[in-house]
mmCIF file with all atom_site columns, C-alpha atoms in Angstrom:
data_model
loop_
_atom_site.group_PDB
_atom_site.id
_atom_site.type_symbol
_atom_site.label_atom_id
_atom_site.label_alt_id
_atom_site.label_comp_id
_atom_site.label_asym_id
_atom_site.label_entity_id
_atom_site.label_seq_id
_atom_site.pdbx_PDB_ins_code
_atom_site.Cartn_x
_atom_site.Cartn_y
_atom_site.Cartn_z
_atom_site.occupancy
_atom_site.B_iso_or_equiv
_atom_site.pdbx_formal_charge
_atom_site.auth_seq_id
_atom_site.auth_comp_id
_atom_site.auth_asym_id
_atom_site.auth_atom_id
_atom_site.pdbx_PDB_model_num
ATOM 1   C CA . UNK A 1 1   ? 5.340   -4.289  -3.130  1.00 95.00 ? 1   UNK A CA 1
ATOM 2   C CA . UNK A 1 2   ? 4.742   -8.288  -2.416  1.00 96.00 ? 2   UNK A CA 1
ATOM 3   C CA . UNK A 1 3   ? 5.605   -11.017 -4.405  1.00 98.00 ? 3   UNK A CA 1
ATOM 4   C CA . UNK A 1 4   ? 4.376   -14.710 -3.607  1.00 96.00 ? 4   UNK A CA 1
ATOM 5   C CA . UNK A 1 5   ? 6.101   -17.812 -5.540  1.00 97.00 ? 5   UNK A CA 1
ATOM 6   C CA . UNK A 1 6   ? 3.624   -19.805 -3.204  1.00 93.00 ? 6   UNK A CA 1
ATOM 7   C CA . UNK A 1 7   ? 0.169   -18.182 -4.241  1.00 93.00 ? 7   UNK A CA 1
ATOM 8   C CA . UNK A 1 8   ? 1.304   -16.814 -7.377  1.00 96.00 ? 8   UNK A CA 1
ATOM 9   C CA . UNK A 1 9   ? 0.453   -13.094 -7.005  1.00 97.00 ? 9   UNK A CA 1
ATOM 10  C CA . UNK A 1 10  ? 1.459   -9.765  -7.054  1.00 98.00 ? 10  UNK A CA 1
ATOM 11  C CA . UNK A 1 11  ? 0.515   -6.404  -4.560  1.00 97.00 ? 11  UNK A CA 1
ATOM 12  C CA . UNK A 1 12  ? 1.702   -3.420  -6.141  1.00 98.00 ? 12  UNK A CA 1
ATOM 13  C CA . UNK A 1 13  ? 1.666   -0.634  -3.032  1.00 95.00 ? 13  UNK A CA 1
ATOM 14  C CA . UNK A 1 14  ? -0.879  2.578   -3.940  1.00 95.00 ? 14  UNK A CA 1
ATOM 15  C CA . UNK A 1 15  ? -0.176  5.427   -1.913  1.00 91.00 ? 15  UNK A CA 1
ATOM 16  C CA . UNK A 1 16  ? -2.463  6.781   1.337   1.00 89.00 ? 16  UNK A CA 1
ATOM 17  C CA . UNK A 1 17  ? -4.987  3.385   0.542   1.00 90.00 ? 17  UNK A CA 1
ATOM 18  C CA . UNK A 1 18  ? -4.492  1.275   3.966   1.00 86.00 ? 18  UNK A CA 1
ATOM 19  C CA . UNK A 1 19  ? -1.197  -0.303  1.552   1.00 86.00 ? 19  UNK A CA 1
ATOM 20  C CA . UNK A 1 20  ? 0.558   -0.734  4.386   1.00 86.00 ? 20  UNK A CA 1
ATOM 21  C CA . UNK A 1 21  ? -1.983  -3.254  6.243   1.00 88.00 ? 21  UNK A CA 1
ATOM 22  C CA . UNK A 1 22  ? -3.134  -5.007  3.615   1.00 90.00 ? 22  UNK A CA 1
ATOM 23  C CA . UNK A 1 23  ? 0.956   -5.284  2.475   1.00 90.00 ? 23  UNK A CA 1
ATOM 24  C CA . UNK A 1 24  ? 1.155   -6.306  6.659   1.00 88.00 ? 24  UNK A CA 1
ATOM 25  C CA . UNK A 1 25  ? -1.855  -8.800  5.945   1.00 88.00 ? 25  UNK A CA 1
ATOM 26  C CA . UNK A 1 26  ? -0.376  -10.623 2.671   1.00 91.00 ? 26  UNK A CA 1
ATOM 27  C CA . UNK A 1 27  ? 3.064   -10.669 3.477   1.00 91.00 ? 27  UNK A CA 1
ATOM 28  C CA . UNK A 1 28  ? 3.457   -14.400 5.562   1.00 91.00 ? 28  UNK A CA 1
ATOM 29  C CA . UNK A 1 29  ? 2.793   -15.584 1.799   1.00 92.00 ? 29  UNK A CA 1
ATOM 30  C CA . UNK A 1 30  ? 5.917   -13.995 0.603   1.00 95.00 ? 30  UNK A CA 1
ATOM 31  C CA . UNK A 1 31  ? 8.322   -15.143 3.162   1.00 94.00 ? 31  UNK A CA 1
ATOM 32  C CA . UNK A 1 32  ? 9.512   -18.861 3.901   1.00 93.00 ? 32  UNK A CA 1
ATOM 33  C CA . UNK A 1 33  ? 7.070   -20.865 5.722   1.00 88.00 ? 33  UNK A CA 1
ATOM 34  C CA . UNK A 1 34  ? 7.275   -21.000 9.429   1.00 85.00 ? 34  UNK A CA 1
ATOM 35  C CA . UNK A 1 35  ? 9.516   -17.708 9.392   1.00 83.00 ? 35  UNK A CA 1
ATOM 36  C CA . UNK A 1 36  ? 8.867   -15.030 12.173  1.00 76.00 ? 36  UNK A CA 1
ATOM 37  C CA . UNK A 1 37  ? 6.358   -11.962 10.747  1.00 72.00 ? 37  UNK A CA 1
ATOM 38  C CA . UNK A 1 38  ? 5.862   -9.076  13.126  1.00 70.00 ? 38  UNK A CA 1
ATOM 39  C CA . UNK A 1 39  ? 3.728   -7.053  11.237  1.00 75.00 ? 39  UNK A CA 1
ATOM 40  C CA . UNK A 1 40  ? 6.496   -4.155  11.092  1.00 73.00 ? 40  UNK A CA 1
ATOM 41  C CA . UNK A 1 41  ? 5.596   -0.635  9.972   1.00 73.00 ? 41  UNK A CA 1
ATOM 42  C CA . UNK A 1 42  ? 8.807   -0.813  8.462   1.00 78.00 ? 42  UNK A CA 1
ATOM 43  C CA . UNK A 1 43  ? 10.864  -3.347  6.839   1.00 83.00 ? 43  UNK A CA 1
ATOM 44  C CA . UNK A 1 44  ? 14.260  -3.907  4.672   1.00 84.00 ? 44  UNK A CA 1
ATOM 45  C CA . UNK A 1 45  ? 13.712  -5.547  1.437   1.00 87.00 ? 45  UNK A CA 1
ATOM 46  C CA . UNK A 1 46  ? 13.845  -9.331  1.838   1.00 90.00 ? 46  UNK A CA 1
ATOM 47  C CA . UNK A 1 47  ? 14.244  -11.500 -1.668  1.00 94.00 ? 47  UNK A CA 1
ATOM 48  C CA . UNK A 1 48  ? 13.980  -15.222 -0.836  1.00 95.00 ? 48  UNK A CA 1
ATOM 49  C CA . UNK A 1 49  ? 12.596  -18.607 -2.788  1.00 96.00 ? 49  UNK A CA 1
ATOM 50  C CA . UNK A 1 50  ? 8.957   -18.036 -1.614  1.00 96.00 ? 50  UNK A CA 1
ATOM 51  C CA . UNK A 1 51  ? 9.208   -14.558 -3.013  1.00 97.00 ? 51  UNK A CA 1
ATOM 52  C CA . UNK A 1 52  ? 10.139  -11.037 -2.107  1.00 96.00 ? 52  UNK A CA 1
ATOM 53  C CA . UNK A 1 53  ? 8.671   -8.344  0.323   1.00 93.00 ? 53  UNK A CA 1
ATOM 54  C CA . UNK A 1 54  ? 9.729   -4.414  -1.005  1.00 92.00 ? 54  UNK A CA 1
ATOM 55  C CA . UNK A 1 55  ? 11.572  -2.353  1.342   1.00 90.00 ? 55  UNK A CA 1
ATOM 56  C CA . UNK A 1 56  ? 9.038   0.332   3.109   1.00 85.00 ? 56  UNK A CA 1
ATOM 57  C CA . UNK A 1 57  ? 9.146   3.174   5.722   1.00 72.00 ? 57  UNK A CA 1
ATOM 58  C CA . UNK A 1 58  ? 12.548  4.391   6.144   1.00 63.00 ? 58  UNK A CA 1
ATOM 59  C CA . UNK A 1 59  ? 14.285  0.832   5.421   1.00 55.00 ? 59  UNK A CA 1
ATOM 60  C CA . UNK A 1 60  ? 13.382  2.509   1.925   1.00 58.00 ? 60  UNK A CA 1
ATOM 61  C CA . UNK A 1 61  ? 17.038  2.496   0.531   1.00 60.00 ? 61  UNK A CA 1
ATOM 62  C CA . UNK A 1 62  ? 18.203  3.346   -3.164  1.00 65.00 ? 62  UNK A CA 1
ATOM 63  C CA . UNK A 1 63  ? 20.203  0.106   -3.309  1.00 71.00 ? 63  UNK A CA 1
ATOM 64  C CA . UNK A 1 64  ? 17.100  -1.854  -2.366  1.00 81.00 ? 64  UNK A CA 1
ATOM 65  C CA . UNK A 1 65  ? 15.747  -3.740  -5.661  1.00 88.00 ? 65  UNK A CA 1
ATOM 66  C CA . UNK A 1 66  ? 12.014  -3.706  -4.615  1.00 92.00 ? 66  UNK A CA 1
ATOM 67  C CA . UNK A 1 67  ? 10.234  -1.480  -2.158  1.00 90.00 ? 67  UNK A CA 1
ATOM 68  C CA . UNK A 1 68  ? 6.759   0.552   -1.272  1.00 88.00 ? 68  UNK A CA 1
ATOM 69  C CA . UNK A 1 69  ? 5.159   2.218   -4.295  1.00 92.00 ? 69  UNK A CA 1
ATOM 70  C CA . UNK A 1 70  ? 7.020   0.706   -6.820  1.00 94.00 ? 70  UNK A CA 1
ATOM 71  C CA . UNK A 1 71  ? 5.811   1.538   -10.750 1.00 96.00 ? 71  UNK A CA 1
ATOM 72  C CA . UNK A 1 72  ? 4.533   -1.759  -12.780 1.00 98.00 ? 72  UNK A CA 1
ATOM 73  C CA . UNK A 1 73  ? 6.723   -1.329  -15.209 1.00 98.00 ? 73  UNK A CA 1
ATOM 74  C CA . UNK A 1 74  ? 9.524   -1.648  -12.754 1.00 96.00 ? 74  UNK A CA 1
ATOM 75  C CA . UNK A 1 75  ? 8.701   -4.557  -10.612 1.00 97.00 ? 75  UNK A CA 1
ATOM 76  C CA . UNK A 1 76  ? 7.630   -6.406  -14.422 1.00 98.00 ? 76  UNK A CA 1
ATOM 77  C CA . UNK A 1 77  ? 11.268  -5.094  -15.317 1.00 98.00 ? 77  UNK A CA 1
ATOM 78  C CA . UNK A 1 78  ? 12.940  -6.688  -12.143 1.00 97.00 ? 78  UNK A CA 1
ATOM 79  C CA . UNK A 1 79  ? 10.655  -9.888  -12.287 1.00 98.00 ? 79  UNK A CA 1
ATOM 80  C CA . UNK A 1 80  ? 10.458  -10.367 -15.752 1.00 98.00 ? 80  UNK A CA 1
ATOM 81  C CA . UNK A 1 81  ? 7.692   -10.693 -18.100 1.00 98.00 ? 81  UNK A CA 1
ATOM 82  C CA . UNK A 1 82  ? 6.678   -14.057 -17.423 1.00 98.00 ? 82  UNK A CA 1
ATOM 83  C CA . UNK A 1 83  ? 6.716   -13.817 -13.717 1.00 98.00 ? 83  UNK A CA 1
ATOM 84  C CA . UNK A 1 84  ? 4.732   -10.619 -13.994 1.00 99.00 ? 84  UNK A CA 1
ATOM 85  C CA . UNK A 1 85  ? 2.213   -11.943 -16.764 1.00 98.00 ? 85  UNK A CA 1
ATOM 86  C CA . UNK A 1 86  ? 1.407   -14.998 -14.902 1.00 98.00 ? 86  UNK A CA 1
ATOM 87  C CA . UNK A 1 87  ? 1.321   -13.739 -11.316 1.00 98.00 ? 87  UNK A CA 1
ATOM 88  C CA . UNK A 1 88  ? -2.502  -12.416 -10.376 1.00 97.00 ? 88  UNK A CA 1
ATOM 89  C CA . UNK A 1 89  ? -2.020  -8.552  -9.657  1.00 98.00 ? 89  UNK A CA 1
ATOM 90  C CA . UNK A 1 90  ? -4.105  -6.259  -7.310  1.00 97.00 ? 90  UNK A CA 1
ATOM 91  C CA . UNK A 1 91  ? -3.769  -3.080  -5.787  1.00 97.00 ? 91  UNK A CA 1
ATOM 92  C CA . UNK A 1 92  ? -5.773  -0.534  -3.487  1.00 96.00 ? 92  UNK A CA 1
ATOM 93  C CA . UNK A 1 93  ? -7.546  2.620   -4.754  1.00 96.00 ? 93  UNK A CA 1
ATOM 94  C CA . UNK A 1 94  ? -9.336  5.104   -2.988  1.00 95.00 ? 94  UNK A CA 1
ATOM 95  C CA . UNK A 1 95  ? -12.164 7.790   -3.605  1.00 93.00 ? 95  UNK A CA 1
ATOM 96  C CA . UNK A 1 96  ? -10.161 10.796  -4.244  1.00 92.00 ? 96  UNK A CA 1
ATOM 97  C CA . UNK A 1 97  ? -11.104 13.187  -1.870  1.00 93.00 ? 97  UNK A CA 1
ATOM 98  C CA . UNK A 1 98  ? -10.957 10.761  1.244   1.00 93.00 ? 98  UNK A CA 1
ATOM 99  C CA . UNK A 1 99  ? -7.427  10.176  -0.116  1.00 93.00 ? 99  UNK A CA 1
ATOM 100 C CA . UNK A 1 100 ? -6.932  14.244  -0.215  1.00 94.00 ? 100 UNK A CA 1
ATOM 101 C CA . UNK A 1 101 ? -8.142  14.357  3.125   1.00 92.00 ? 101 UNK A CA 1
ATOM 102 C CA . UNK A 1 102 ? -5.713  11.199  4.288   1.00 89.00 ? 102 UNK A CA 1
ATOM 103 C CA . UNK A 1 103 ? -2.789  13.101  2.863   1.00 91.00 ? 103 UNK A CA 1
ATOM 104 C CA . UNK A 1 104 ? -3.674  16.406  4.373   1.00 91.00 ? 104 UNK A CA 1
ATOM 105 C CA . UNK A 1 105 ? -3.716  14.558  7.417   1.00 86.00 ? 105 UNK A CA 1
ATOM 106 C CA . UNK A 1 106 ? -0.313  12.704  7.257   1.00 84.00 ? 106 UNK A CA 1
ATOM 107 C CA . UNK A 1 107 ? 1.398   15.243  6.417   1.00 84.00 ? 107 UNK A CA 1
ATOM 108 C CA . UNK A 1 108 ? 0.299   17.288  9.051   1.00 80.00 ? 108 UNK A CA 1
ATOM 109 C CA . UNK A 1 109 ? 1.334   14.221  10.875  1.00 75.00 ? 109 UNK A CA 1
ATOM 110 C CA . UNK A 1 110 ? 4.981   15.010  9.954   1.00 73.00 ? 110 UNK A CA 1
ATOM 111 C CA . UNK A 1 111 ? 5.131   18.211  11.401  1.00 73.00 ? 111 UNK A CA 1
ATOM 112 C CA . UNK A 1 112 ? 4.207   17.018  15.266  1.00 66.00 ? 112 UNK A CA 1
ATOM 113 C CA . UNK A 1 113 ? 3.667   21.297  16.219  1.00 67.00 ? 113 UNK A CA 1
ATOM 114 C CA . UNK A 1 114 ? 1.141   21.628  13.753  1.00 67.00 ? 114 UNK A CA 1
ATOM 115 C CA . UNK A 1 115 ? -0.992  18.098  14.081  1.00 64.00 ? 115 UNK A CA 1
ATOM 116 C CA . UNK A 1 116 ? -1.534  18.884  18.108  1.00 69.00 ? 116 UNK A CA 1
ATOM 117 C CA . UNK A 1 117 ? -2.864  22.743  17.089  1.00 74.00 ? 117 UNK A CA 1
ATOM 118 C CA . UNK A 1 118 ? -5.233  21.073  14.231  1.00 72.00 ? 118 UNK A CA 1
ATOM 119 C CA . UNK A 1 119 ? -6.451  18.471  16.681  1.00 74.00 ? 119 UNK A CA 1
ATOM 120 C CA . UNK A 1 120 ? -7.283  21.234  19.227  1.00 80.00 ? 120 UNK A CA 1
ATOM 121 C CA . UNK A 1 121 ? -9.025  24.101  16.972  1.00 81.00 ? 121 UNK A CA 1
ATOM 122 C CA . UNK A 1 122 ? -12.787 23.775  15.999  1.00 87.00 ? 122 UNK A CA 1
ATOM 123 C CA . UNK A 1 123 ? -13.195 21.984  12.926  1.00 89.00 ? 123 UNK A CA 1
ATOM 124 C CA . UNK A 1 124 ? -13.740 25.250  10.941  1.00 92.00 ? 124 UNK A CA 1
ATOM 125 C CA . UNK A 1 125 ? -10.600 26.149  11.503  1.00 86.00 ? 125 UNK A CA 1
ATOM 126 C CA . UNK A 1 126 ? -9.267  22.513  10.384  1.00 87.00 ? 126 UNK A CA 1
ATOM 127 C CA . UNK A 1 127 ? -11.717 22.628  7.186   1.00 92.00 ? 127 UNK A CA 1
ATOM 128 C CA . UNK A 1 128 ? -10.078 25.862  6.328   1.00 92.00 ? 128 UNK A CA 1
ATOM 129 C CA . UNK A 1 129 ? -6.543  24.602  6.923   1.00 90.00 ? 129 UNK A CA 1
ATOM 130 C CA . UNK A 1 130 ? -7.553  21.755  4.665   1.00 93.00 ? 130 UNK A CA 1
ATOM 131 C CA . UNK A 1 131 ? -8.582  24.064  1.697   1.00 95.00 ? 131 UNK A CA 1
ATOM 132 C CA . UNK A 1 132 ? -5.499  26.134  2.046   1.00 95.00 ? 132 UNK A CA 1
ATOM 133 C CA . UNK A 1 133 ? -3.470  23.055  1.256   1.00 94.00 ? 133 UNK A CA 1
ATOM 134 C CA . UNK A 1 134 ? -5.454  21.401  -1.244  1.00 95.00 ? 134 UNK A CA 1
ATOM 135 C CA . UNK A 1 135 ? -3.976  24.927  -3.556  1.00 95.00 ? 135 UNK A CA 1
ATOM 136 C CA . UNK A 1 136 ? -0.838  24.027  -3.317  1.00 93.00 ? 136 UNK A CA 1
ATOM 137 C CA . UNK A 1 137 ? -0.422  20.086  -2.435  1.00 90.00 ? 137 UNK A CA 1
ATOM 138 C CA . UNK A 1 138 ? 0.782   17.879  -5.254  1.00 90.00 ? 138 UNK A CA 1
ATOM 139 C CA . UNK A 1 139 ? -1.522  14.908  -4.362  1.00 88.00 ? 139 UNK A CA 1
ATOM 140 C CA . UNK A 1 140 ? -0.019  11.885  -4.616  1.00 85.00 ? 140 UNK A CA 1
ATOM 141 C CA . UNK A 1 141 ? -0.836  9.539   -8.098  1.00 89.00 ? 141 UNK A CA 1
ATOM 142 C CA . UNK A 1 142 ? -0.690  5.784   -8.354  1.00 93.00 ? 142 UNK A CA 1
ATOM 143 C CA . UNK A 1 143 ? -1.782  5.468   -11.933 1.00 94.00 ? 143 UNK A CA 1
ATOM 144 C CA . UNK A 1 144 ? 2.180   4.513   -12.871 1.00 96.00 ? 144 UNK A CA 1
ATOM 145 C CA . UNK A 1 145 ? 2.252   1.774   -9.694  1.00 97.00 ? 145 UNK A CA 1
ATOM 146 C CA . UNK A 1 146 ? -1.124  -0.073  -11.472 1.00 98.00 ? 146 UNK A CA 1
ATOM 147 C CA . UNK A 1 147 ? -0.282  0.929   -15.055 1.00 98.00 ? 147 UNK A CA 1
ATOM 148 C CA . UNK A 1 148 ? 1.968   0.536   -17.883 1.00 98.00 ? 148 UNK A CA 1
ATOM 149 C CA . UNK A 1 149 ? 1.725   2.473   -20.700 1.00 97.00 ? 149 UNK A CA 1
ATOM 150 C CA . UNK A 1 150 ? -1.225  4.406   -19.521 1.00 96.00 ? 150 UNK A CA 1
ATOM 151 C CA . UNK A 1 151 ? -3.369  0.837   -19.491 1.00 98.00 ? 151 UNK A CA 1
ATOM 152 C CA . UNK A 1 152 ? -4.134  -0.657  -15.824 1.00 98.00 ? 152 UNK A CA 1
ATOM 153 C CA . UNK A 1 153 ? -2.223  -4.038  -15.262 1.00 98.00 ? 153 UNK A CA 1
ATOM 154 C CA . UNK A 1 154 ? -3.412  -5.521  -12.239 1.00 98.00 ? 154 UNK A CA 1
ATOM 155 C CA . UNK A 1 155 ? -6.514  -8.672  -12.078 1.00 97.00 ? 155 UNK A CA 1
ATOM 156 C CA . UNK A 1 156 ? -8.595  -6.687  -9.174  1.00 97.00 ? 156 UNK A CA 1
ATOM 157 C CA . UNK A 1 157 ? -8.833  -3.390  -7.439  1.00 97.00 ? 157 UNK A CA 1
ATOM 158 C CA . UNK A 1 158 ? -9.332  -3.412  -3.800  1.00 94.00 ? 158 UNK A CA 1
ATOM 159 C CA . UNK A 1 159 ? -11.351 -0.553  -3.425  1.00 95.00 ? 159 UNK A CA 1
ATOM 160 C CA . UNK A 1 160 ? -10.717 1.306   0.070   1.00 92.00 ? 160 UNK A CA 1
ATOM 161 C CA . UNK A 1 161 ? -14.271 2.264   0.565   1.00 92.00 ? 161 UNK A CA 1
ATOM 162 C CA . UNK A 1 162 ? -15.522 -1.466  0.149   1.00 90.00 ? 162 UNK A CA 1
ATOM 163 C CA . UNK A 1 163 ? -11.873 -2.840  2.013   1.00 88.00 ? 163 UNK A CA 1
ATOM 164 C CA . UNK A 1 164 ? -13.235 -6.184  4.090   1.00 85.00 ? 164 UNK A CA 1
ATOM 165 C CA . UNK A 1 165 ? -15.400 -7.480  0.889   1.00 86.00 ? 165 UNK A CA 1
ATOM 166 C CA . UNK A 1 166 ? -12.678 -6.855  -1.487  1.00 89.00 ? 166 UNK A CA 1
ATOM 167 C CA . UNK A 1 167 ? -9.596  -8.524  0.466   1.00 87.00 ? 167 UNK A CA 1
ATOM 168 C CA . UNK A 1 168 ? -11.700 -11.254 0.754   1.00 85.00 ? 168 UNK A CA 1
ATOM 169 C CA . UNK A 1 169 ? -12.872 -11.531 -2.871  1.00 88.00 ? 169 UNK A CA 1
ATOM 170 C CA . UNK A 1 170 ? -8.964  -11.100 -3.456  1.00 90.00 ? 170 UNK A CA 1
ATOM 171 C CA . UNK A 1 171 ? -8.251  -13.868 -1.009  1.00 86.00 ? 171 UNK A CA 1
ATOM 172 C CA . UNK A 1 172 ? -9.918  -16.087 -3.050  1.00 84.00 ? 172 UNK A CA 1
ATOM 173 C CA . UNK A 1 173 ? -8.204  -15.217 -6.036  1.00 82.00 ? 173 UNK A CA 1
ATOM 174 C CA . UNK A 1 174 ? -4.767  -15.391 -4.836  1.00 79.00 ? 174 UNK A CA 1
ATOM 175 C CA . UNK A 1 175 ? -5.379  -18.676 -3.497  1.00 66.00 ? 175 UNK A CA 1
ATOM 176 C CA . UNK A 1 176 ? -5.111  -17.352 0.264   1.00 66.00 ? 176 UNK A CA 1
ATOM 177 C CA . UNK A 1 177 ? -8.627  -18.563 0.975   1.00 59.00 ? 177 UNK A CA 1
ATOM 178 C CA . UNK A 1 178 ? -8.564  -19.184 4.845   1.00 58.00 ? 178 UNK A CA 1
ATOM 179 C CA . UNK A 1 179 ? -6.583  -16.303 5.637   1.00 55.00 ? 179 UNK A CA 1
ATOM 180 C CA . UNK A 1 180 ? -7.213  -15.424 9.332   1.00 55.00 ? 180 UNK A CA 1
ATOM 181 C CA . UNK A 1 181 ? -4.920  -12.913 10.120  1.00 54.00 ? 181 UNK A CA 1
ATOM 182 C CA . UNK A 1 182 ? -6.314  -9.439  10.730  1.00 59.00 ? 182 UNK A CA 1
ATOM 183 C CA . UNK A 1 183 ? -5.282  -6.145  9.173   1.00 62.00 ? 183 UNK A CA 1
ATOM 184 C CA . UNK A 1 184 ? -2.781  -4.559  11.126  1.00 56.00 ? 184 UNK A CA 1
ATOM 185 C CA . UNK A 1 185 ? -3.656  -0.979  12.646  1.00 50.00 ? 185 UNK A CA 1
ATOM 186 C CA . UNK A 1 186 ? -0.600  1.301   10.987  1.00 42.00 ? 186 UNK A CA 1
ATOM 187 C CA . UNK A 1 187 ? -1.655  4.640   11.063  1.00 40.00 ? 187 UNK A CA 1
ATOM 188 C CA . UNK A 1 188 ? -3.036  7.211   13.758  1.00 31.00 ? 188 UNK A CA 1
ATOM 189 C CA . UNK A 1 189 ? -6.831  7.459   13.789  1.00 30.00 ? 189 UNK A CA 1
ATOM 190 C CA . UNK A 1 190 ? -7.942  11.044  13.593  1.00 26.00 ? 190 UNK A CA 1
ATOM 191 C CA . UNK A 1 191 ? -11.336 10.905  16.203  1.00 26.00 ? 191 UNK A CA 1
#
């Protein structure tokens, strides 16, 4: 989750929807000007005056305020309401299955034994490995990060299928028209 005092806005972190780059991509606007940003996989919360950058990865602690896939309600909670009701809000979403597929993948990812036997069978073998987990996997939801109350909260959806168009309609939203940096590569690429 990002918060910018600077441009006035608000990412709230979807799960498996490139969050990470495009958190990567926004976050110089949430830190002091002229500060050092290494595009980090994984970062400890940092709260300053130009605004506040969530925990994420495993810097993910319980005693951290703000981190990755926070709930609306909860970063509105630790703003407060005028903070959050001002700010303008976006998030990432993701055509469902691709995101299936993206979570059967990184959490295949997790178990190193497995991911180099998947990436060496025929894809049959992969497509049925696929279909056994999609009867059992709890697939993540992000409806609570983008909604409170069952009613979407955020200005704009960054859709993942339409990514480069969308960050830069949202660029020009937030104010960060001009933004030059490139999205930062964070997760393996399945060829």
């Amino acid at each position: 989750m990002l918060l910018s005092h600077r441009k006035k806005f608000i990412y709230l972190k979807t799960i498996k929807t490139a969050g990470t780059s495009v958190e990567i991509f926004f976050e110089p606007y949430c830190l002091p000007e002229n500060s050092a940003h290494d595009e980090a996989h994984a970062v400890t919360e940092t709260v300053s005056d130009a605004g506040i950058v969530g925990s994420r990865m495993e810097l993910w602690k319980k005693e951290h305020k703000f981190y990755s896939h926070m709930r609306a309600a909860e970063v509105r909670d630790a703003v407060g309401e005028a903070v959050f009701n001002a700010y303008f809000k976006f998030c990432i979403i993701r055509n469902p299955f691709d995101k299936a597929v993206s979570f059967f993948w990184w959490t295949q990812f997790k178990k190193p034994a497995t991911w180099d036997d998947l990436n060496k069978v025929p894809f049959p073998a992969v497509k049925a490995a696929f279909g056994k987990f999609m009867e059992t996997a709890r697939l993540p939801a992000d409806r609570d990060i983008y909604s409170i109350d069952g009613a979407p909260v955020v200005d704009a959806f960054i859709r993942f299928e339409n990514l480069n168009a969308d960050l830069q309609e949202v660029c020009g939203r937030s104010a960060s028209k001009g933004h030059r940096m490139k999205l930062a590569l964070t997760r393996v690429a399945c060829a």
